[in-house]
mmCIF file of C-alpha atoms and ligand atoms in Angstrom:
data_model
loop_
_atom_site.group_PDB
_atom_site.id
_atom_site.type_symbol
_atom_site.label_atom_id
_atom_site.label_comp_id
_atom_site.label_asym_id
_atom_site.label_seq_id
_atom_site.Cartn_x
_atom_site.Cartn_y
_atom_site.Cartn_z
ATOM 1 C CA UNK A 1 -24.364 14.251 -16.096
ATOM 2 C CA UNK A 2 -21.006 12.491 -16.384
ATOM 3 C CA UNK A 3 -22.323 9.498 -17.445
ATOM 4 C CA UNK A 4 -24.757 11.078 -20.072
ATOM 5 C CA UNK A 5 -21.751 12.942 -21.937
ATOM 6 C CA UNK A 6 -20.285 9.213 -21.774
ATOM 7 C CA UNK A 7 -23.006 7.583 -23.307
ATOM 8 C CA UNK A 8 -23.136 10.073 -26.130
ATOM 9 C CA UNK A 9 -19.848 10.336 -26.860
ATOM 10 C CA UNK A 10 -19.404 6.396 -27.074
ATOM 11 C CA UNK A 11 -22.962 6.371 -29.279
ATOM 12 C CA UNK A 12 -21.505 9.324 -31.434
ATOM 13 C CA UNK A 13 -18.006 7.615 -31.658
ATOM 14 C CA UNK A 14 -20.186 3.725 -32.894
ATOM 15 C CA UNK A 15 -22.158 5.435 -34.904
ATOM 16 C CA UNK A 16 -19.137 8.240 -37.075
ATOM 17 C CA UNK A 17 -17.524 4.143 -37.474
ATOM 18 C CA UNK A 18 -20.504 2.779 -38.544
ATOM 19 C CA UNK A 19 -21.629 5.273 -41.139
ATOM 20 C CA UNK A 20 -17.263 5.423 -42.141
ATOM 21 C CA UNK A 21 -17.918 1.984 -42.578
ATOM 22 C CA UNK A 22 -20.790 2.147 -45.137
ATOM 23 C CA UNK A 23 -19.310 4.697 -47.125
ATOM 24 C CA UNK A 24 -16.308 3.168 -48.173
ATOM 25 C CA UNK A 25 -18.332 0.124 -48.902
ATOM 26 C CA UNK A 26 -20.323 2.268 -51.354
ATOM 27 C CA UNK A 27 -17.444 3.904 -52.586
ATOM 28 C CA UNK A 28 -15.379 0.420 -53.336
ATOM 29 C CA UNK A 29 -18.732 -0.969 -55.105
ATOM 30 C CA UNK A 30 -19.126 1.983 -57.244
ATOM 31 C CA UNK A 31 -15.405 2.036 -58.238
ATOM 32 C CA UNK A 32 -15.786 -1.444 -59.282
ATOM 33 C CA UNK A 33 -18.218 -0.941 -60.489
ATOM 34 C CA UNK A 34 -17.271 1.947 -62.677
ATOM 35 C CA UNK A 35 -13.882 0.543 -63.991
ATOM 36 C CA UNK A 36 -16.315 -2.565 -65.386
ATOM 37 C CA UNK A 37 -18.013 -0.096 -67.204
ATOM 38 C CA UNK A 38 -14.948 1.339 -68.583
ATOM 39 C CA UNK A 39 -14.109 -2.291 -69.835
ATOM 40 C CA UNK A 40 -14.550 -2.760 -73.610
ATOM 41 C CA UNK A 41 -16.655 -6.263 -74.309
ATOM 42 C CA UNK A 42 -14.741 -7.204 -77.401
ATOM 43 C CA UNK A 43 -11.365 -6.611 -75.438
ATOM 44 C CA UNK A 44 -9.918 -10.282 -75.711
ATOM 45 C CA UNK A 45 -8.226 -9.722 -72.032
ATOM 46 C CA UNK A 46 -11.919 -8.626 -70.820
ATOM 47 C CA UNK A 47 -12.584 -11.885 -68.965
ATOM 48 C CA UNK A 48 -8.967 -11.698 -67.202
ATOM 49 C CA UNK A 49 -9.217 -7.520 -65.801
ATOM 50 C CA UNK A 50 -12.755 -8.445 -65.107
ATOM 51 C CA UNK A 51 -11.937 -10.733 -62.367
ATOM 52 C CA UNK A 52 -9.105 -8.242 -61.219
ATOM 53 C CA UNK A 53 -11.184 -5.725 -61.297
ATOM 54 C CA UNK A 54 -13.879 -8.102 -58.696
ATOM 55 C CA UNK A 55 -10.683 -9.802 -56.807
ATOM 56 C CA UNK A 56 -9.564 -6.297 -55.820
ATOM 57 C CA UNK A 57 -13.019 -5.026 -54.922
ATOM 58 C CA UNK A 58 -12.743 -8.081 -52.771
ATOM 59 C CA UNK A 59 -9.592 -7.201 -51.145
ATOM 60 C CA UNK A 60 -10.805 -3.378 -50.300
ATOM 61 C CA UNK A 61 -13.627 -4.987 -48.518
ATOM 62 C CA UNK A 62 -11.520 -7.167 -46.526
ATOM 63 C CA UNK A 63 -9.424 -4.513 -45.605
ATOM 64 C CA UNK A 64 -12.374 -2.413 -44.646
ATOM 65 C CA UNK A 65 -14.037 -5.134 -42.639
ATOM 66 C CA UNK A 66 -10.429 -5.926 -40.850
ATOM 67 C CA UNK A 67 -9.736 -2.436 -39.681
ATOM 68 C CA UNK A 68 -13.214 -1.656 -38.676
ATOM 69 C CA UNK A 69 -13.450 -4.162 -36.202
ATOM 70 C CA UNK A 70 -10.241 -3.700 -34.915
ATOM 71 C CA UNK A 71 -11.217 0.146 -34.730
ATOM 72 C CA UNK A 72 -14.810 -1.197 -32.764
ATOM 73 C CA UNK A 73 -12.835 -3.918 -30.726
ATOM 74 C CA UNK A 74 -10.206 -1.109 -29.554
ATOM 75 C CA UNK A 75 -13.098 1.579 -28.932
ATOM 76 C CA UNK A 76 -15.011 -0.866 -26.819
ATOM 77 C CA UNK A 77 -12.083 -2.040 -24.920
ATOM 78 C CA UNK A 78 -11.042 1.432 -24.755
ATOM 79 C CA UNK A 79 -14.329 2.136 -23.134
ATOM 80 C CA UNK A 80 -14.723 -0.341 -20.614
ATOM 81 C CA UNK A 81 -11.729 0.888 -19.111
ATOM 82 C CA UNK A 82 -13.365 5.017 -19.057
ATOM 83 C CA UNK A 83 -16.219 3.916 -17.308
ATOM 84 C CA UNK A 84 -14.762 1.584 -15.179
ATOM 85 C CA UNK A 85 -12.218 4.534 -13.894
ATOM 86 C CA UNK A 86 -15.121 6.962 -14.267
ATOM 87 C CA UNK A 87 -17.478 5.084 -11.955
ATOM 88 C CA UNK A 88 -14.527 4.166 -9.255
ATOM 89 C CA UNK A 89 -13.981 8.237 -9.334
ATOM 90 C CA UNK A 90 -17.563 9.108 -8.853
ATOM 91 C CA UNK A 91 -17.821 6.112 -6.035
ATOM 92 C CA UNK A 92 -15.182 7.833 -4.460
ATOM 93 C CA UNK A 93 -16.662 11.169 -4.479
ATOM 94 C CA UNK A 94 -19.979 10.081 -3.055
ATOM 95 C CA UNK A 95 -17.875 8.431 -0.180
ATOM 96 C CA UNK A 96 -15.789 11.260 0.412
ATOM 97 C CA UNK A 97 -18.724 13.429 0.243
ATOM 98 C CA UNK A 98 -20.160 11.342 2.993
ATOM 99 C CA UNK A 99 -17.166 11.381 4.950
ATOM 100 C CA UNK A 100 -17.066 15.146 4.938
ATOM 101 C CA UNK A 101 -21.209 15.078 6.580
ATOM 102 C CA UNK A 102 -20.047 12.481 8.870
ATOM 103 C CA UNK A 103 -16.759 14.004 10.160
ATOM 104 C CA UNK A 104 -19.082 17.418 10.582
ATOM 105 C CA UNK A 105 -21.191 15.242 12.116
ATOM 106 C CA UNK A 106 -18.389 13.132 14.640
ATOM 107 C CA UNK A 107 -16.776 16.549 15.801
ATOM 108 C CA UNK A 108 -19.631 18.879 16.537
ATOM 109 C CA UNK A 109 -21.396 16.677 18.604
ATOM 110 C CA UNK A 110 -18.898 15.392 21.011
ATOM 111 C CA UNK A 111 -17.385 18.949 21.247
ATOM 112 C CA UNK A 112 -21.307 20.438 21.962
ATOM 113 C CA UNK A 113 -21.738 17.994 24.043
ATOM 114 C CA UNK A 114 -18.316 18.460 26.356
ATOM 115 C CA UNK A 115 -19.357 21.831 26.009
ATOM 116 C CA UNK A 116 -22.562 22.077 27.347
ATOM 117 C CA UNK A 117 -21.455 19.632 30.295
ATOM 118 C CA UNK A 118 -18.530 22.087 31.119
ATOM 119 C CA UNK A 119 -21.136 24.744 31.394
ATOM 120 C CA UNK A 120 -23.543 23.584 33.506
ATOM 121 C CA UNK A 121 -20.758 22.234 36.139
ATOM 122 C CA UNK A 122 -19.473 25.876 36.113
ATOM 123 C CA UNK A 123 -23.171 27.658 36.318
ATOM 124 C CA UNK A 124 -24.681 24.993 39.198
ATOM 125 C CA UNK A 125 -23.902 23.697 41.964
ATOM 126 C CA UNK A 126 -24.621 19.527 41.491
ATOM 127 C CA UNK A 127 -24.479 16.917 44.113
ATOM 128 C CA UNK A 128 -21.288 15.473 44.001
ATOM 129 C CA UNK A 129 -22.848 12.128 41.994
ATOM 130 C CA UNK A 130 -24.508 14.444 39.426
ATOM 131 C CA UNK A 131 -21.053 15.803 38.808
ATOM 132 C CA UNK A 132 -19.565 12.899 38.765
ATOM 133 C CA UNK A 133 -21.694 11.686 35.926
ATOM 134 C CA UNK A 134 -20.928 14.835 33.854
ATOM 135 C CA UNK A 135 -17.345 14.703 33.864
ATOM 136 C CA UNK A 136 -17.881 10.850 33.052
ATOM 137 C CA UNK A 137 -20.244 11.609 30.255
ATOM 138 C CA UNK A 138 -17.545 14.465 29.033
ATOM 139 C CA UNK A 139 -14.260 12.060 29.249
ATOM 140 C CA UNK A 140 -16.097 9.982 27.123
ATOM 141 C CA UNK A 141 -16.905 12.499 24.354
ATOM 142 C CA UNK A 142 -13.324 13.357 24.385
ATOM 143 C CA UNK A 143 -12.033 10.126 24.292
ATOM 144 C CA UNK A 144 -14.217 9.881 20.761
ATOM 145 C CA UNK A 145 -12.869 13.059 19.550
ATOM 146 C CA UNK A 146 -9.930 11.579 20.614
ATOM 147 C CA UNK A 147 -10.303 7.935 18.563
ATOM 148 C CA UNK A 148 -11.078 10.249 15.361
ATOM 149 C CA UNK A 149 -8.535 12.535 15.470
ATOM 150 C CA UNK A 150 -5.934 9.488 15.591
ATOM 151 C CA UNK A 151 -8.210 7.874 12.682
ATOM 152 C CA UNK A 152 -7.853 10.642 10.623
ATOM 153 C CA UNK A 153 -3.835 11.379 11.153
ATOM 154 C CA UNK A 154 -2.901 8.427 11.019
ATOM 155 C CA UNK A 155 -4.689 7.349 7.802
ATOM 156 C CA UNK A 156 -3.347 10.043 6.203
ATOM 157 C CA UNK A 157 0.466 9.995 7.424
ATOM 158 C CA UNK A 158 0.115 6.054 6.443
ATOM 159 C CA UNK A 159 -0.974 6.621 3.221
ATOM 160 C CA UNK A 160 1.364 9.892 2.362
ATOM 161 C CA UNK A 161 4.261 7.559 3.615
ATOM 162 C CA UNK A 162 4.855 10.369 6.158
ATOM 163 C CA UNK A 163 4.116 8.312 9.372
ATOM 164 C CA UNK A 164 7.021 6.439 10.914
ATOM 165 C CA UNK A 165 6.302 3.527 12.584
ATOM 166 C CA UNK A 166 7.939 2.982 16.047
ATOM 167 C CA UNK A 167 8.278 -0.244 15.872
ATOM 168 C CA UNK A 168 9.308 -2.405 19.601
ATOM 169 C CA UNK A 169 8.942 -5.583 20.968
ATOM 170 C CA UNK A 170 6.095 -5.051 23.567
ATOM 171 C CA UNK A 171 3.376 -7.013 25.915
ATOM 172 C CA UNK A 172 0.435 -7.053 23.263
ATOM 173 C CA UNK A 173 -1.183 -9.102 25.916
ATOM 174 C CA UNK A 174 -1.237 -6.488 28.073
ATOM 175 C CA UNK A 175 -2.105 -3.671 25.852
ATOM 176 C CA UNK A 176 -5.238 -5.341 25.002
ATOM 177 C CA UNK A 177 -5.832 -5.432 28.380
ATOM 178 C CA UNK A 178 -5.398 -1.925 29.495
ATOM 179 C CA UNK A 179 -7.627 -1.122 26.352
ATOM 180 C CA UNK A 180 -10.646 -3.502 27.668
ATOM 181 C CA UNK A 181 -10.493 -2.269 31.160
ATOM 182 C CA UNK A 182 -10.456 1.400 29.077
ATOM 183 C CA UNK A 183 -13.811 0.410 27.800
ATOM 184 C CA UNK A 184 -15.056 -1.666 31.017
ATOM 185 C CA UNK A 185 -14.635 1.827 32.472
ATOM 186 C CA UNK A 186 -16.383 3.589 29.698
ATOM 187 C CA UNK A 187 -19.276 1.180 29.120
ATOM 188 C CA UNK A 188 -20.022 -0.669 32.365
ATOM 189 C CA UNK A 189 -23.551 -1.432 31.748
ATOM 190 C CA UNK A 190 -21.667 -3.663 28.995
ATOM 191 C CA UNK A 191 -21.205 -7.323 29.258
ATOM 192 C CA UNK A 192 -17.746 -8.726 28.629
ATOM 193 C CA UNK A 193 -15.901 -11.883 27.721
ATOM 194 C CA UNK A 194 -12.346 -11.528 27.763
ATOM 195 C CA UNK A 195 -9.781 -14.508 27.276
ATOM 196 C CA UNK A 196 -6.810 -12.421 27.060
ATOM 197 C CA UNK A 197 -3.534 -15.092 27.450
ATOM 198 C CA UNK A 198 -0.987 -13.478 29.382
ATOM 199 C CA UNK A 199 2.751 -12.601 28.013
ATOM 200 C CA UNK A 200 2.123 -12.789 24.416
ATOM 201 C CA UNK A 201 5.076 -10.024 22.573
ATOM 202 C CA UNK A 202 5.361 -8.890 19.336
ATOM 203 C CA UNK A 203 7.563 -6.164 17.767
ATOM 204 C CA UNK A 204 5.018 -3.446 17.003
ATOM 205 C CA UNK A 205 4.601 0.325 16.826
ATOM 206 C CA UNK A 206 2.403 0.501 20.189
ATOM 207 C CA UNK A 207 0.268 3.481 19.107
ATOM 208 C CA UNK A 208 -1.164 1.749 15.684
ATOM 209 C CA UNK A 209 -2.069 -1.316 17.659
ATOM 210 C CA UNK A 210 -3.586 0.646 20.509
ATOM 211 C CA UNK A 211 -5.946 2.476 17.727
ATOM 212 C CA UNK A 212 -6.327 -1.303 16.344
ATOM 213 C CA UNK A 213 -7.460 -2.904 19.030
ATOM 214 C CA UNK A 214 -9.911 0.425 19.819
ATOM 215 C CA UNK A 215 -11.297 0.436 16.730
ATOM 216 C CA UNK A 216 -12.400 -3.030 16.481
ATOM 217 C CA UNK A 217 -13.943 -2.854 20.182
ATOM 218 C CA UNK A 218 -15.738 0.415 19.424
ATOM 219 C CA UNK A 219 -17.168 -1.134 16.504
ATOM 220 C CA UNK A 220 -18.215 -4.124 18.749
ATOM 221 C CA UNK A 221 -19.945 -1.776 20.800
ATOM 222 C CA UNK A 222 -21.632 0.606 18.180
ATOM 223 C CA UNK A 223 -22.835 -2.062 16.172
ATOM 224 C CA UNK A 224 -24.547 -4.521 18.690
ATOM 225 C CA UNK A 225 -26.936 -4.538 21.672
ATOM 226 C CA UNK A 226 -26.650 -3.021 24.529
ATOM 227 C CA UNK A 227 -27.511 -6.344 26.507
ATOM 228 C CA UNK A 228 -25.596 -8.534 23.567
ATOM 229 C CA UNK A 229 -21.929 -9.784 24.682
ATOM 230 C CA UNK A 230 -18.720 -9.048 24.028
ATOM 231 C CA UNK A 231 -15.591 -11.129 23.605
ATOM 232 C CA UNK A 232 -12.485 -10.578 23.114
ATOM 233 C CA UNK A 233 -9.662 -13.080 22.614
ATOM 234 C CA UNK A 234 -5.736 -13.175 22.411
ATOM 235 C CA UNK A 235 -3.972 -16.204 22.155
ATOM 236 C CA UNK A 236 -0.795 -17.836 20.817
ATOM 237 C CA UNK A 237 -0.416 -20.958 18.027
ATOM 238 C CA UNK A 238 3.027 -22.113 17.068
ATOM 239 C CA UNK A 239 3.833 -18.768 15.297
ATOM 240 C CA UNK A 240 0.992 -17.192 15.023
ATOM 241 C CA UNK A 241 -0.890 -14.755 17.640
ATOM 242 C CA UNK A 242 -4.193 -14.152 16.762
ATOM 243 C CA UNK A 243 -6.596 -11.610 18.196
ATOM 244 C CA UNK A 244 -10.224 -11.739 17.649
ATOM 245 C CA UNK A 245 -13.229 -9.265 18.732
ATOM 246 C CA UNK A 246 -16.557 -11.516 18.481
ATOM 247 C CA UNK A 247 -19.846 -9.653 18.835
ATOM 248 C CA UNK A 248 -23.790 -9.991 18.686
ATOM 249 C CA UNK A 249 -24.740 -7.520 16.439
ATOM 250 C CA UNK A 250 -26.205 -7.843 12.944
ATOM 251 C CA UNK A 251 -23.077 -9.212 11.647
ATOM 252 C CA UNK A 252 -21.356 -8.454 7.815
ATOM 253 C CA UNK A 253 -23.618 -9.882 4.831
ATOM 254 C CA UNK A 254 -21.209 -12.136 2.301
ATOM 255 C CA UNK A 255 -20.517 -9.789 -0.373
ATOM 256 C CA UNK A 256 -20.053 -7.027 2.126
ATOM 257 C CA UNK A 257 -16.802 -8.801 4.032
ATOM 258 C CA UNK A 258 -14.387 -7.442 1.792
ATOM 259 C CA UNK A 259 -15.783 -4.360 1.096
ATOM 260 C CA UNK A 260 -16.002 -2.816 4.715
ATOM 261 C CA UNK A 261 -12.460 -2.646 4.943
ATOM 262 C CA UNK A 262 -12.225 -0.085 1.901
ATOM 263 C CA UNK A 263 -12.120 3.856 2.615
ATOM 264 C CA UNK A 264 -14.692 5.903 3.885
ATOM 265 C CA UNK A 265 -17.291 2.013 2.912
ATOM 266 C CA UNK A 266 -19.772 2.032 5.121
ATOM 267 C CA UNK A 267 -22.687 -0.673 5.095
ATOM 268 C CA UNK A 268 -26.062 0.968 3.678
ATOM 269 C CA UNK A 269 -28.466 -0.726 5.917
ATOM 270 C CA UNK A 270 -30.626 1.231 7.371
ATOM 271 C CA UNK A 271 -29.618 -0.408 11.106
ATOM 272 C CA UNK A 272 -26.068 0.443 11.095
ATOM 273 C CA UNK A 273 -26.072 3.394 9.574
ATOM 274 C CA UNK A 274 -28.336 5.368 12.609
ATOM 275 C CA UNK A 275 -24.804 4.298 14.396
ATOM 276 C CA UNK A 276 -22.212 7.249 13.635
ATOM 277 C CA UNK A 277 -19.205 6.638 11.721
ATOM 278 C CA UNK A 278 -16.852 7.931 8.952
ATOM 279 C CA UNK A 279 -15.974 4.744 7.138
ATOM 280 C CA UNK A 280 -12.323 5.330 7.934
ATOM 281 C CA UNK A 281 -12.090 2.476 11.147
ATOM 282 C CA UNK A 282 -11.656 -0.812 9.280
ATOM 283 C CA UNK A 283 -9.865 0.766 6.081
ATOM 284 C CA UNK A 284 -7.374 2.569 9.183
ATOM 285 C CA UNK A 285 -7.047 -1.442 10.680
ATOM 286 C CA UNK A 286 -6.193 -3.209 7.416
ATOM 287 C CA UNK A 287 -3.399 -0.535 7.030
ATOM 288 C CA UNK A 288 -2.005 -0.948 10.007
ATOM 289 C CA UNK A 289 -2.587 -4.877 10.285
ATOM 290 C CA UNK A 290 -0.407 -5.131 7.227
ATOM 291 C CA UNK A 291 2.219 -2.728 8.449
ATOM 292 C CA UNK A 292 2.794 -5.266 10.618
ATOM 293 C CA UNK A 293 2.860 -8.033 7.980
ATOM 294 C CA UNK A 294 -0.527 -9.816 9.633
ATOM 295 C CA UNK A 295 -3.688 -10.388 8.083
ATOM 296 C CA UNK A 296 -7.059 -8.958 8.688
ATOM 297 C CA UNK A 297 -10.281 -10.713 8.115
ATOM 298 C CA UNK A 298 -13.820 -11.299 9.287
ATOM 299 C CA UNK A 299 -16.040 -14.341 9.601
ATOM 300 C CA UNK A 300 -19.554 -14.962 10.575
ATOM 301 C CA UNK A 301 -19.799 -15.446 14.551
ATOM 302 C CA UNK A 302 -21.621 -18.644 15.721
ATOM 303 C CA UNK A 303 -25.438 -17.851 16.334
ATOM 304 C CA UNK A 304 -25.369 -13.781 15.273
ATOM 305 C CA UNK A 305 -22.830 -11.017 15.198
ATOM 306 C CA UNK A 306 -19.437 -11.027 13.254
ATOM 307 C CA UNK A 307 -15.758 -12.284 14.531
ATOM 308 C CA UNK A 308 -12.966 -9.583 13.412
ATOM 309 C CA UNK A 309 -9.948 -12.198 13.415
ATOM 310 C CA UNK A 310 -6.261 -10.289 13.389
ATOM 311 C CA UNK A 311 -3.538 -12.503 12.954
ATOM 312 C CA UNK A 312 -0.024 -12.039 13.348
ATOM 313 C CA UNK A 313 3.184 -14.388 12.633
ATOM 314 C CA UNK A 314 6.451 -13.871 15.320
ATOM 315 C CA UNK A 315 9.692 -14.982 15.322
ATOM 316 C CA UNK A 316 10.281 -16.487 18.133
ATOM 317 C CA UNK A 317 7.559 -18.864 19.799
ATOM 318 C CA UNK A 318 6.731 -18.712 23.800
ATOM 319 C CA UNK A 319 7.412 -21.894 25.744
ATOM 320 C CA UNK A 320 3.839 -23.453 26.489
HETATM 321 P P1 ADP B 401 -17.525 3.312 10.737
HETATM 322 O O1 ADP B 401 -17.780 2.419 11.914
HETATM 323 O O2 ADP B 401 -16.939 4.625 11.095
HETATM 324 O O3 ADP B 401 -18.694 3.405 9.822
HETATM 325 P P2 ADP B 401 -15.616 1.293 9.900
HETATM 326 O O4 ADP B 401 -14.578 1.357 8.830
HETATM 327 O O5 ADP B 401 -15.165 1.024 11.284
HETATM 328 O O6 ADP B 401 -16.401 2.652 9.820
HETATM 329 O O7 ADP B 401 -16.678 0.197 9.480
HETATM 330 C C1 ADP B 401 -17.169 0.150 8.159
HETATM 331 C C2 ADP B 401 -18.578 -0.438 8.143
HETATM 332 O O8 ADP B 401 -18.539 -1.822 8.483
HETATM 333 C C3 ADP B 401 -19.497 0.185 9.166
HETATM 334 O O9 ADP B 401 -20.158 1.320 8.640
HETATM 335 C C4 ADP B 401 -20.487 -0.921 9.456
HETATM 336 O O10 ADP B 401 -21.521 -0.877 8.506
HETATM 337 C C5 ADP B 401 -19.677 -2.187 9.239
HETATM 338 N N1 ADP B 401 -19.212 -2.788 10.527
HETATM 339 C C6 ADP B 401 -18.007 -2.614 11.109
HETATM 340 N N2 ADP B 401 -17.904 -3.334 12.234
HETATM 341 C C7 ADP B 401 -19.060 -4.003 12.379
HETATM 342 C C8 ADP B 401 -19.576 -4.927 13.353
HETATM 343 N N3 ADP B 401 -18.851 -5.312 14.429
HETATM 344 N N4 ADP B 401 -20.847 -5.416 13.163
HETATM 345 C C9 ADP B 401 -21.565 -5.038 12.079
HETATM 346 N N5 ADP B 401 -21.135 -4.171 11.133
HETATM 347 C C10 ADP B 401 -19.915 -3.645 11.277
#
């Protein structure tokens, strides 16, 4: 509906310059053309206020045609930036509109789910594996409720300015690790690669990396096989410590690479969009990647599946 009003309004505005156009045009012949008439033919000055008469006729039309196209030139340019804002705005709505579904979406189920588990170990008696199963099944619904809560805080105390990074030197080495052994725990039928080097410290705010380093493994998990690999790498070059999640999945297409790392951008393929999400994982990882003055990127893995590189640069450099 938007976009119709535009159109008219820009057709209405081309055309009102147009037809402004043409009528002045008329109006500058037919004064000319009038004040010849007026001229007398025996008039010995005829032949000189005859060609003043056609040289400023001349001038009026170069004035008309000057400030016309400036006027069109200004409209158009005026207009390319209107759309351009109004399609960004409505691109932005549709996301946000599918953020809303999906959010629904990411906390009713986990919190139906914990809550139907939590009911039937209070109601029956189960054998102590059965139970044991539940209370696995439910930790891991929290822990997801858990992830998206953080996403959502965060993002927005990071973009209102309002979040204040504790920044320390820690172990990243070893957070990494405690996350992977999180998700060993969580996803054992999964198969792991993990080439973590030890003793590798950075000065960073330990909860944004931890919800870093989650949300690029979580998307390693939701977005390949369950039989595919995982690997996950740390390691230190002259000043730079890079981190990199490789996985089997689909992978990112080309045009798509810089794209995923916008708000609430999700990839509209048909096969990783039946995996849940809210757009808000990668966008929440750029942030706090450059918060801590690294870079973010992703490249093609080998054979299939995409490598999410982090890279950060420290000050001091570990004895190898
Ligand atoms: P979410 O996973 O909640 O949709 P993200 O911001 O984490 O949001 O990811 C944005 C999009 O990038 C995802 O919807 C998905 O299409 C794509 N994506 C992210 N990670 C991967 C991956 N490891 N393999 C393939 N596609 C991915």
């Amino acid at each position: 509906m938007a976009s119709i009003t535009y159109w008219l309004l820009l057709a209405y505005i081309v055309v009102a310059l147009v037809w402004w156009f043409i009528a002045l045009q008329r109006q500058n012949h037919q004064m000319a053309n009038y004040k010849i008439s007026e001229l007398k033919m025996d008039d010995p000055a005829f032949q000189s206020k005859y060609m003043e008469i056609v040289d400023e006729k001349r001038r009026h039309d170069f004035r008309n045609i000057g400030e016309g196209s400036i006027f069109l030139v200004v409209i158009l340019i005026a207009s390319i930036f209107v759309y351009q804002a109004v399609r960004r705005q409505i691109r932005l709505q549709h996301q946000q509109e599918n953020f809303m579904m999906a959010i629904t979406h990411e906390l009713k189920t986990p919190i139906a789910i914990a809550k139907l588990n939590l009911e039937t170990l209070l109601k029956y008696s189960l054998s102590e594996e059965k139970k044991q199963k539940m209370l696995q099944a439910t930790l891991q619904e929290t822990n997801r409720l858990n992830t998206l809560a953080s996403n959502i805080l965060v993002s927005s105390q990071l973009e209102g300015g309002r979040y204040r990074t504790a920044k320390e030197e820690l172990d990243l080495s070893d957070l990494i690790k405690t996350a992977i052994n999180d998700f060993k725990n969580r996803f054992p039928e999964r198969l792991w690669q993990c080439d973590i080097e030890p003793e590798i410290d950075i000065n960073g705010d330990p909860l944004l990396l931890q919800i870093l380093v989650n949300n690029l493994i979580e998307n390693a998990i939701k977005y390949s096989p369950k039989e595919s690999l995982i690997t996950c790498k740390l390691f230190q070059k002259n000043k730079t410590v890079q981190f990199q999640v490789i996985d089997e999945g689909p992978g990112i297409p080309e045009d798509e690479k810089k794209r995923i790392f916008e708000k609430f951008y999700r990839i509209g393929n048909e096969t990783t969009r039946t995996a849940k999400g809210t757009g808000l994982g990668l966008y929440l990882c750029k942030k706090i990647v450059e918060d801590h003055n690294g870079h973010i990127r992703v490249a093609d893995n080998l054979n299939r599946g995409s490598n999410f590189m982090v890279s950060f640069t420290v000050k001091h450099t570990h004895e190898q």
